[in-house]
Amino acid sequence: MRAAVLHDIRDIRVTDIPAPTPTADEVIVRVKAVGVCGSDLHSYLEGGTTGPTRINPFVLGHEFSGTLTPDTARRAGLPADALMAVDPAISCGRCEWCHRGHTNLCPNVRFLGYAPNDGAMAEFVCVPKSAVHIVPDSIDPAAAAILETLGVAIHAMDLARPRLMETVAVLGCGPVGLLLVQLARLAGAGKIVAIDPVDERTALACDLGADVACRSQEEVARATDGRGADLVVEATDSSHGFEHAARSARIGGRVVIVGIPENNQYVLSGAESRRKGLSIKFSRRMPEVYPRAIALTQSGRVRLAPLATHRFSLDQAPLAFEQQVARRDGIIKAIIYP
């Protein structure tokens, strides 16, 4: 089968590799659409999300949707023609954290599309039956792939616990940030401040529910009459994201860190955060939230289509990554169609 394999930094090669062979509890997904995620970009630019890392070749891609091959669908008792969204995080189910319901914190997780586990930028991928979620006909393959991104945003908002009429600042208006804006509006935020240096992104954020657009963290004070935001949700890829989130929060405010920083480093000066008495949480992936993500999308309460701005064939995967890294042509999320 054809697959996009990461061989080295900025070195994706679309080539033939052996098709996967499922185990007894797995199904084979014929991949319909796969999104390019921020963590994919970290792998592409740095080798992983833990800073510069030596790369052993692997197949990228963890936000994806597809249909099951007829034989594995029949064996699993699932419809072969139904579109499926797939949870790429396969937790062990045995550790303390899995038993506590924190499957997103499982230290034994196998995460598809993150080294050394092959992902879905390929024609086929094997996944456990428990990882697939049937989506309704109203959700197309690209939106079904972005359900994984929505799941990340849902979990972050669960941690944030937004309160009615609060001022919420969303720092970073990439795909996750744009979904956080929509969820904050649904949660009853009084004012939503969207911060991003790319004008097209903050314009889209305002279209999706933000009240104020800021190009930088320095503008948040003006947007909040000098008070700062009650809740700041950080969704950037910058090592300065933590610092900027802390500066954007009011005294006694709350900060949720969702983004993965470049080179695995945060910059944070201690005095301001300490003196403000900030409550800080870190958000990692998501537990079981797909049913809510599907319901939010099917009902129209959350819009996913505006995020899928650019489409590529599998052979164009290197171009998709380069364009998303450069943020050219108003790109929000590249969708690859194997």
Coordinates of C-alpha atoms in Angstrom, one line a residue:
M1 CA 0.0 0.0 0.0
R2 CA 1.0 3.6 -0.4
A3 CA 2.0 5.6 2.8
A4 CA 3.6 8.9 3.8
V5 CA 6.6 7.9 5.8
L6 CA 8.7 10.4 7.9
H7 CA 12.3 9.5 7.4
D8 CA 14.1 12.5 8.9
I9 CA 13.4 16.2 9.7
R10 CA 11.4 17.7 6.9
D11 CA 11.8 14.4 4.9
I12 CA 8.5 12.8 4.1
R13 CA 8.5 10.1 1.4
V14 CA 5.4 8.7 -0.2
T15 CA 6.3 5.1 -0.9
D16 CA 5.0 1.5 -0.9
I17 CA 5.1 -0.4 2.4
P18 CA 3.5 -3.7 3.4
A19 CA -0.3 -3.6 4.1
P20 CA -1.1 -4.2 7.8
T21 CA -2.2 -7.5 9.2
P22 CA -4.8 -7.3 11.9
T23 CA -4.8 -9.2 15.2
A24 CA -7.8 -11.0 16.5
D25 CA -9.3 -7.8 18.1
E26 CA -8.5 -5.4 15.3
V27 CA -10.2 -4.1 12.2
I28 CA -8.7 -2.7 9.1
V29 CA -9.7 0.8 8.2
R30 CA -9.6 2.0 4.6
V31 CA -8.5 5.6 5.3
K32 CA -10.7 8.3 3.7
A33 CA -9.3 11.4 5.2
V34 CA -6.5 12.3 7.6
G35 CA -5.7 15.7 9.1
V36 CA -2.3 17.3 9.6
C37 CA -2.1 18.1 13.3
G38 CA 0.2 20.3 15.4
S39 CA 1.9 17.3 16.9
D40 CA 2.5 15.9 13.4
L41 CA 4.3 19.2 12.7
H42 CA 6.5 18.7 15.8
S43 CA 7.4 15.3 14.5
Y44 CA 8.2 16.8 11.1
L45 CA 10.3 19.7 12.4
E46 CA 11.8 18.2 15.6
G47 CA 11.3 14.4 15.5
G48 CA 8.6 14.4 18.2
T49 CA 6.9 16.4 20.9
T50 CA 9.7 15.9 23.4
G51 CA 12.3 18.1 21.6
P52 CA 14.8 17.2 18.9
T53 CA 14.8 13.5 18.5
R54 CA 16.4 11.0 16.2
I55 CA 13.8 9.6 13.8
N56 CA 13.3 6.0 12.9
P57 CA 11.0 6.0 9.9
F58 CA 7.3 5.7 10.6
V59 CA 3.9 6.6 9.1
L60 CA 2.4 9.9 10.2
G61 CA -1.2 10.7 10.9
H62 CA -3.6 10.3 13.9
E63 CA -6.6 12.4 13.0
F64 CA -8.5 10.2 10.6
S65 CA -11.7 8.6 9.3
G66 CA -12.5 5.7 7.0
T67 CA -14.5 2.7 6.3
L68 CA -13.8 -0.9 7.4
T69 CA -12.8 -3.6 5.0
P70 CA -15.7 -6.0 4.5
D71 CA -14.0 -9.1 6.0
T72 CA -12.9 -7.3 9.3
A73 CA -16.3 -5.5 9.5
R74 CA -18.1 -8.8 9.2
R75 CA -15.9 -10.4 11.9
A76 CA -16.4 -7.4 14.2
G77 CA -20.2 -7.2 13.6
L78 CA -19.9 -3.6 12.2
P79 CA -21.2 -2.2 8.9
A80 CA -18.6 -2.1 6.2
D81 CA -20.0 0.9 4.4
A82 CA -20.4 3.2 7.4
L83 CA -17.9 6.1 7.9
M84 CA -15.9 5.7 11.1
A85 CA -14.0 8.1 13.2
V86 CA -11.1 6.6 15.0
D87 CA -9.6 7.3 18.4
P88 CA -5.8 7.0 17.9
A89 CA -4.9 6.7 21.6
I90 CA -4.9 3.0 22.6
S91 CA -4.6 2.9 26.3
C92 CA -3.6 -0.3 28.2
G93 CA -6.8 -0.6 30.3
R94 CA -4.9 -2.1 33.2
C95 CA -2.9 0.7 34.9
E96 CA -4.0 2.8 37.8
W97 CA -4.8 5.8 35.6
C98 CA -6.9 3.8 33.2
H99 CA -8.9 2.4 36.2
R100 CA -9.4 5.9 37.5
G101 CA -10.9 6.9 34.1
H102 CA -7.9 9.0 33.1
T103 CA -7.1 6.9 29.9
N104 CA -5.6 10.0 28.4
L105 CA -2.8 9.8 31.0
C106 CA -2.1 6.1 30.5
P107 CA 1.7 5.8 30.6
N108 CA 1.5 2.6 28.4
V109 CA -0.6 4.2 25.7
R110 CA 0.0 3.2 22.0
F111 CA -0.6 6.4 20.0
L112 CA -1.1 5.9 16.3
G113 CA 1.0 8.2 14.1
Y114 CA 3.6 9.0 16.8
A115 CA 6.9 7.2 16.8
P116 CA 7.3 4.2 16.8
N117 CA 3.7 3.5 15.9
D118 CA 2.6 3.8 12.3
G119 CA -0.4 6.1 11.7
A120 CA -3.0 6.7 9.1
M121 CA -1.3 8.6 6.3
A122 CA -1.7 5.4 4.3
E123 CA -4.3 3.5 2.4
F124 CA -5.0 1.2 5.3
V125 CA -4.4 1.0 9.1
C126 CA -5.2 -1.5 11.7
V127 CA -7.0 -0.4 14.9
P128 CA -8.8 -2.1 17.8
K129 CA -12.5 -2.5 17.3
S130 CA -13.0 -0.4 20.5
A131 CA -11.3 2.6 18.8
V132 CA -13.9 3.1 16.0
H133 CA -17.0 5.3 16.3
I134 CA -19.7 5.2 13.6
V135 CA -20.5 8.8 12.5
P136 CA -23.8 9.8 10.9
D137 CA -24.2 10.5 7.2
S138 CA -24.3 14.3 7.8
I139 CA -20.6 14.3 8.8
D140 CA -18.2 14.0 5.9
P141 CA -14.7 12.3 6.0
A142 CA -12.8 15.5 6.6
A143 CA -15.1 16.5 9.5
A144 CA -15.0 13.0 10.9
A145 CA -11.2 13.2 11.0
I146 CA -11.3 16.6 12.8
L147 CA -13.5 15.0 15.5
E148 CA -10.2 14.0 17.2
T149 CA -9.2 17.7 17.3
L150 CA -12.6 18.5 18.7
G151 CA -12.1 15.9 21.4
V152 CA -8.9 17.6 22.5
A153 CA -10.8 20.9 22.8
I154 CA -13.7 19.3 24.7
H155 CA -11.3 17.8 27.3
A156 CA -9.5 21.1 27.7
M157 CA -12.9 22.8 28.4
D158 CA -13.8 20.1 30.8
L159 CA -10.7 21.0 32.8
A160 CA -11.3 24.7 32.4
R161 CA -14.9 24.6 33.8
P162 CA -15.9 27.9 32.3
R163 CA -18.5 29.9 34.2
L164 CA -21.4 31.9 32.8
M165 CA -20.5 35.4 31.6
E166 CA -16.8 35.0 32.3
T167 CA -14.2 36.7 30.0
V168 CA -12.4 33.9 28.2
A169 CA -9.1 34.4 26.3
V170 CA -8.1 31.8 23.7
L171 CA -4.4 32.2 22.9
G172 CA -3.7 30.7 19.5
C173 CA -6.3 30.4 16.7
G174 CA -5.2 27.3 15.0
P175 CA -7.7 24.3 14.7
V176 CA -7.8 23.6 18.5
G177 CA -8.1 27.3 19.4
L178 CA -10.9 27.8 16.9
L179 CA -12.8 24.9 18.4
L180 CA -12.1 26.3 21.9
V181 CA -13.7 29.6 20.9
Q182 CA -16.9 27.7 19.8
L183 CA -17.0 25.7 23.0
A184 CA -16.5 28.8 25.1
R185 CA -19.5 30.5 23.4
L186 CA -21.6 27.4 24.0
A187 CA -20.6 27.4 27.6
G188 CA -22.0 30.9 28.1
A189 CA -18.8 33.1 28.1
G190 CA -19.6 36.8 28.5
K191 CA -16.7 37.9 26.3
I192 CA -14.3 35.9 24.2
V193 CA -10.9 37.3 23.3
A194 CA -9.1 35.6 20.4
I195 CA -5.3 36.1 20.2
D196 CA -3.2 35.2 17.2
P197 CA -0.7 37.1 15.0
V198 CA -2.3 35.8 11.8
D199 CA -5.2 38.1 10.9
E200 CA -7.1 35.5 8.9
R201 CA -7.2 33.2 11.9
T202 CA -8.6 35.8 14.3
A203 CA -11.1 36.8 11.6
L204 CA -12.3 33.3 11.5
A205 CA -12.3 33.1 15.3
C206 CA -14.7 36.1 15.3
D207 CA -16.9 34.4 12.7
L208 CA -17.1 31.4 15.0
G209 CA -18.0 33.3 18.1
A210 CA -15.1 35.4 19.4
D211 CA -16.0 39.0 20.4
V212 CA -12.5 40.6 20.2
A213 CA -9.5 39.9 18.0
C214 CA -6.0 40.6 19.2
R215 CA -2.7 40.2 17.4
S216 CA -0.7 39.7 20.5
Q217 CA -0.9 39.1 24.3
E218 CA -0.1 42.8 24.9
E219 CA -3.5 43.8 23.5
V220 CA -5.5 41.6 26.0
A221 CA -5.2 44.3 28.7
R222 CA -7.0 46.8 26.5
A223 CA -9.6 44.3 25.5
T224 CA -10.4 43.6 29.2
D225 CA -10.2 47.1 30.6
G226 CA -6.9 46.3 32.2
R227 CA -8.3 43.5 34.3
G228 CA -7.2 40.4 32.3
A229 CA -9.3 37.3 31.5
D230 CA -11.0 35.1 34.0
L231 CA -10.0 32.1 32.0
V232 CA -7.1 31.7 29.5
V233 CA -6.9 28.6 27.4
E234 CA -3.5 28.4 25.6
A235 CA -3.4 26.6 22.3
T236 CA -0.2 27.7 20.6
D237 CA 3.0 25.9 19.6
S238 CA 5.2 28.6 21.1
S239 CA 7.6 28.2 24.0
H240 CA 6.3 31.7 25.1
G241 CA 2.7 30.5 25.2
F242 CA 2.7 29.7 28.9
E243 CA 4.2 33.1 29.7
H244 CA 1.7 35.0 27.5
A245 CA -1.2 33.0 29.0
A246 CA -0.2 33.9 32.5
R247 CA 0.1 37.6 31.5
S248 CA -3.3 37.5 29.9
A249 CA -5.1 36.2 33.1
R250 CA -6.6 38.3 35.8
I251 CA -5.5 38.2 39.4
G252 CA -6.7 34.9 40.8
G253 CA -7.5 33.7 37.2
R254 CA -7.3 30.3 35.7
V255 CA -5.0 29.0 32.9
V256 CA -5.3 25.8 30.9
I257 CA -2.3 24.8 28.8
V258 CA -3.2 22.8 25.7
G259 CA -0.5 23.6 23.2
I260 CA 2.7 21.7 22.7
P261 CA 5.7 24.1 22.8
E262 CA 8.5 24.1 20.2
N263 CA 11.6 22.2 21.4
N264 CA 9.7 21.0 24.5
Q265 CA 10.5 24.2 26.4
Y266 CA 8.3 26.7 28.2
V267 CA 9.4 30.2 29.1
L268 CA 7.8 31.5 32.3
S269 CA 8.9 34.2 34.7
G270 CA 7.8 33.3 38.2
A271 CA 6.9 36.5 39.9
E272 CA 3.8 37.6 38.0
S273 CA 2.2 34.2 37.9
R274 CA 2.9 33.6 41.6
R275 CA 1.7 37.1 42.7
K276 CA -1.5 36.6 40.7
G277 CA -2.2 33.3 42.5
L278 CA -3.1 31.7 39.2
S279 CA -4.6 28.2 39.0
I280 CA -2.9 26.3 36.2
K281 CA -3.8 23.0 34.6
F282 CA -2.2 21.1 31.8
S283 CA -4.4 19.3 29.3
R284 CA -3.2 16.1 27.6
R285 CA -5.1 14.6 24.7
M286 CA -8.6 13.4 25.8
P287 CA -10.4 10.5 27.6
E288 CA -13.6 9.1 26.1
V289 CA -15.3 12.1 24.5
Y290 CA -16.1 11.0 21.0
P291 CA -19.9 10.6 21.6
R292 CA -20.0 14.3 22.7
A293 CA -17.9 15.4 19.8
I294 CA -20.1 13.6 17.3
A295 CA -23.3 15.0 18.9
L296 CA -21.9 18.6 18.9
T297 CA -21.1 18.3 15.2
Q298 CA -24.3 16.6 14.1
S299 CA -26.4 19.2 15.9
G300 CA -24.6 22.0 14.3
R301 CA -23.5 23.5 17.6
V302 CA -19.9 23.2 16.5
R303 CA -18.7 23.9 13.0
L304 CA -15.8 21.8 11.7
A305 CA -16.0 22.6 8.0
P306 CA -14.3 26.0 8.2
L307 CA -11.2 24.4 9.7
A308 CA -10.6 22.0 6.7
T309 CA -9.2 24.8 4.4
H310 CA -6.8 22.8 2.2
R311 CA -7.0 19.4 0.6
F312 CA -4.2 17.2 -0.8
S313 CA -3.7 13.7 -2.2
L314 CA -1.5 11.3 -0.4
D315 CA 1.3 12.0 -3.0
Q316 CA 1.1 15.6 -2.0
A317 CA 1.7 15.0 1.7
P318 CA 5.1 16.7 1.7
L319 CA 3.5 19.8 0.1
A320 CA 0.7 19.7 2.7
F321 CA 3.3 19.7 5.6
E322 CA 5.4 22.5 4.1
Q323 CA 2.3 24.7 3.5
Q324 CA 1.0 24.2 7.0
V325 CA 4.4 24.9 8.5
A326 CA 4.7 28.1 6.5
R327 CA 1.0 29.0 7.2
R328 CA 0.7 30.1 3.6
D329 CA -2.5 30.9 1.7
G330 CA -4.7 31.2 4.8
I331 CA -4.3 27.5 5.7
I332 CA -5.9 26.3 9.0
K333 CA -5.8 22.6 8.5
A334 CA -4.6 20.4 5.7
I335 CA -6.6 17.3 5.0
I336 CA -5.0 14.4 3.1
Y337 CA -7.1 11.9 1.1
P338 CA -5.3 8.6 0.8

